Amino acid sequence: MRLSRYFLPVLKETPSEAQIVSHRLMLRAGMIRQQAAGIYSWLPLGYRVLRRIEQIVHEEQQRAGHIPLLMPTLQSAELWRESGRYDAYGPEMLRIRDRHDRDMLYGPTNEEMITDIFRSHVTSYKDLPLTLYHIQWKFRDEIRPRFGVMRGREFLMKDGYNFDLTREDALHAYNRHLVSYLRTYERMGLQAIPMRADSGPIGGDDTHEFLVLAETGESEVFYDSEITDLRFGERVIDYDSHGECRAVLEEFTSRYARTDETHDETVFHRTVPEERRRVARGIEVGQIFYFGTKYSEPMGAFVTDGEGNRVPVHMGSHGIGVSRLAGAIIEASHDEAGIIWPEGVTPFPVGIVNLKQGDAEADSACERLYSALMARGLEPLYDDREERAGGKFATMDLIGLPWRITVGPRGLKNGVVELTCRRTGESEELSPELAVGRVAEIYAAY
């Protein structure tokens, strides 16, 4: 992509309504534009990030054996009346009527609809276990939407639902989701800590939220500092193994880590040495629930077990805030100049800056770099504008591409270009061929 042909409406000034870093930088970097309170258009740069995040979520869900589908945004109120949640959910639910005067709602979540799909097609324990998920837009009518995509009214979410014959099998699905979420967040360059949480309107007794530590987090969190030393890394887990998945859950949840809703000061002081007690703020980026037969019993989601008995299935739901993650990553990875994207989610892997647009040798070198990177499957963002060097560098720093290749006449006389790491600011001079090879090597892991 050439910047002279791209739609990147960057802003020099910070809009007055932006209160936190991610909101300010997403507006300034031309990633989003507010259309109404808590509702945003995703502009090309932001949309590329959103799709990168979504792709990682899809890959890790399917690695764990979960099956994608797509459910509609609008739902019938009758399904929610069956579960008893239609009147209990509260004003966050957007309730509407269609032209035939039927009660409808814009889905804030999909437990009822997925249960209806399941009960219509699955009748035997032989078809279990089953986990279905989708990534779809949701709407919750927040009374005070704020912080940009961090607390919007419309948001993109991955929500998955497991159906199992027994409580033991359903808790394995819970543990399996925890493992897949740890992998998902680490691939995005995040450390998301699973914390004991409150189930809220979803219901159920077993639930963990995944929180990214950040000063602007909406939740106060209490935790043992040892948990921040844990990494899932490149370990290989058999998702069908109850023991392996349970061992990961125990490793990552055995130390104290709770949100303010479930925090117990007595337990905190009894189980965590004073030097390891931490109180901070956190951003929720996902949550997993086990709620048993809360929906299957009232909605008739029964199967025949191995002895011929009809029994309600055990269920859980598991969400990841896809659009919220874009903001959370920025909150965790930025500096005064702008965003610093981790390689796993960056909109473009590398930027090319031409210091002297119109110079035949510089133009030719940039074109060769562009073609060589494209041949490696790495689409660069080439700043080919008639703009001063300082402005080009400022734009690249603001939008946060992890790597930059700078091309200028002086360096070309010596046969080199400059490769710069956005995170550290360190640069090295390399031949154009070596620079391309180095970038390709970096991204081979992604």
mmCIF file of N, CA, C and O in Angstrom, residues 58 62 66-72 113-114 117-118 131-136 159-161:
data_model
loop_
_atom_site.group_PDB
_atom_site.id
_atom_site.type_symbol
_atom_site.label_atom_id
_atom_site.label_comp_id
_atom_site.label_asym_id
_atom_site.label_seq_id
_atom_site.Cartn_x
_atom_site.Cartn_y
_atom_site.Cartn_z
ATOM 1 N N HIS A 58 -9.860 -16.549 15.602
ATOM 2 C CA HIS A 58 -10.341 -17.691 14.823
ATOM 3 C C HIS A 58 -9.343 -18.847 14.863
ATOM 4 O O HIS A 58 -9.719 -20.007 15.086
ATOM 5 N N GLN A 62 -10.176 -22.539 16.579
ATOM 6 C CA GLN A 62 -10.230 -23.760 15.783
ATOM 7 C C GLN A 62 -9.115 -24.722 16.164
ATOM 8 O O GLN A 62 -9.271 -25.940 16.070
ATOM 9 N N HIS A 66 -12.957 -25.849 18.281
ATOM 10 C CA HIS A 66 -14.246 -25.160 18.303
ATOM 11 C C HIS A 66 -14.671 -24.815 16.876
ATOM 12 O O HIS A 66 -13.834 -24.534 16.017
ATOM 13 N N ILE A 67 -15.969 -24.810 16.642
ATOM 14 C CA ILE A 67 -16.503 -24.740 15.285
ATOM 15 C C ILE A 67 -17.176 -23.388 15.059
ATOM 16 O O ILE A 67 -18.094 -23.014 15.810
ATOM 17 N N PRO A 68 -16.751 -22.643 14.016
ATOM 18 C CA PRO A 68 -17.352 -21.317 13.774
ATOM 19 C C PRO A 68 -18.673 -21.407 13.027
ATOM 20 O O PRO A 68 -18.904 -22.298 12.199
ATOM 21 N N LEU A 69 -19.545 -20.466 13.334
ATOM 22 C CA LEU A 69 -20.783 -20.228 12.597
ATOM 23 C C LEU A 69 -21.056 -18.741 12.685
ATOM 24 O O LEU A 69 -20.222 -17.992 13.199
ATOM 25 N N LEU A 70 -22.193 -18.290 12.209
ATOM 26 C CA LEU A 70 -22.537 -16.873 12.304
ATOM 27 C C LEU A 70 -24.019 -16.740 12.589
ATOM 28 O O LEU A 70 -24.856 -17.230 11.828
ATOM 29 N N MET A 71 -24.331 -16.079 13.694
ATOM 30 C CA MET A 71 -25.719 -15.826 14.080
ATOM 31 C C MET A 71 -26.054 -14.362 13.811
ATOM 32 O O MET A 71 -25.167 -13.511 13.774
ATOM 33 N N PRO A 72 -27.346 -14.056 13.626
ATOM 34 C CA PRO A 72 -27.738 -12.675 13.303
ATOM 35 C C PRO A 72 -27.606 -11.737 14.497
ATOM 36 O O PRO A 72 -27.536 -12.160 15.649
ATOM 37 N N MET A 113 -30.103 -17.970 21.617
ATOM 38 C CA MET A 113 -30.162 -18.352 20.203
ATOM 39 C C MET A 113 -29.344 -19.609 19.932
ATOM 40 O O MET A 113 -29.778 -20.493 19.187
ATOM 41 N N ILE A 114 -28.161 -19.719 20.535
ATOM 42 C CA ILE A 114 -27.349 -20.907 20.291
ATOM 43 C C ILE A 114 -28.003 -22.137 20.907
ATOM 44 O O ILE A 114 -27.920 -23.246 20.356
ATOM 45 N N ILE A 117 -30.605 -23.259 18.463
ATOM 46 C CA ILE A 117 -29.981 -23.981 17.334
ATOM 47 C C ILE A 117 -29.616 -25.402 17.762
ATOM 48 O O ILE A 117 -29.889 -26.377 17.050
ATOM 49 N N PHE A 118 -29.019 -25.519 18.942
ATOM 50 C CA PHE A 118 -28.592 -26.832 19.423
ATOM 51 C C PHE A 118 -29.782 -27.766 19.586
ATOM 52 O O PHE A 118 -29.768 -28.913 19.111
ATOM 53 N N THR A 131 -18.653 -27.520 20.758
ATOM 54 C CA THR A 131 -18.484 -26.094 21.040
ATOM 55 C C THR A 131 -18.633 -25.319 19.739
ATOM 56 O O THR A 131 -17.921 -25.577 18.769
ATOM 57 N N LEU A 132 -19.585 -24.401 19.722
ATOM 58 C CA LEU A 132 -19.834 -23.526 18.576
ATOM 59 C C LEU A 132 -19.515 -22.092 18.986
ATOM 60 O O LEU A 132 -19.763 -21.697 20.133
ATOM 61 N N TYR A 133 -18.995 -21.310 18.043
ATOM 62 C CA TYR A 133 -18.694 -19.923 18.361
ATOM 63 C C TYR A 133 -18.898 -19.064 17.116
ATOM 64 O O TYR A 133 -18.943 -19.563 15.990
ATOM 65 N N HIS A 134 -19.031 -17.776 17.338
ATOM 66 C CA HIS A 134 -19.020 -16.835 16.218
ATOM 67 C C HIS A 134 -18.371 -15.535 16.659
ATOM 68 O O HIS A 134 -18.156 -15.282 17.844
ATOM 69 N N ILE A 135 -18.013 -14.711 15.671
ATOM 70 C CA ILE A 135 -17.530 -13.353 15.917
ATOM 71 C C ILE A 135 -18.529 -12.426 15.249
ATOM 72 O O ILE A 135 -18.700 -12.448 14.029
ATOM 73 N N GLN A 136 -19.220 -11.639 16.059
ATOM 74 C CA GLN A 136 -20.353 -10.869 15.554
ATOM 75 C C GLN A 136 -20.476 -9.568 16.345
ATOM 76 O O GLN A 136 -19.993 -9.453 17.479
ATOM 77 N N ASP A 159 -18.065 -14.841 20.809
ATOM 78 C CA ASP A 159 -18.720 -15.564 21.883
ATOM 79 C C ASP A 159 -18.914 -17.015 21.458
ATOM 80 O O ASP A 159 -19.389 -17.313 20.372
ATOM 81 N N GLY A 160 -18.476 -17.911 22.349
ATOM 82 C CA GLY A 160 -18.549 -19.340 22.089
ATOM 83 C C GLY A 160 -19.352 -20.037 23.161
ATOM 84 O O GLY A 160 -19.441 -19.562 24.303
ATOM 85 N N TYR A 161 -19.914 -21.201 22.815
ATOM 86 C CA TYR A 161 -20.834 -21.911 23.702
ATOM 87 C C TYR A 161 -20.553 -23.403 23.635
ATOM 88 O O TYR A 161 -20.568 -23.993 22.554
#
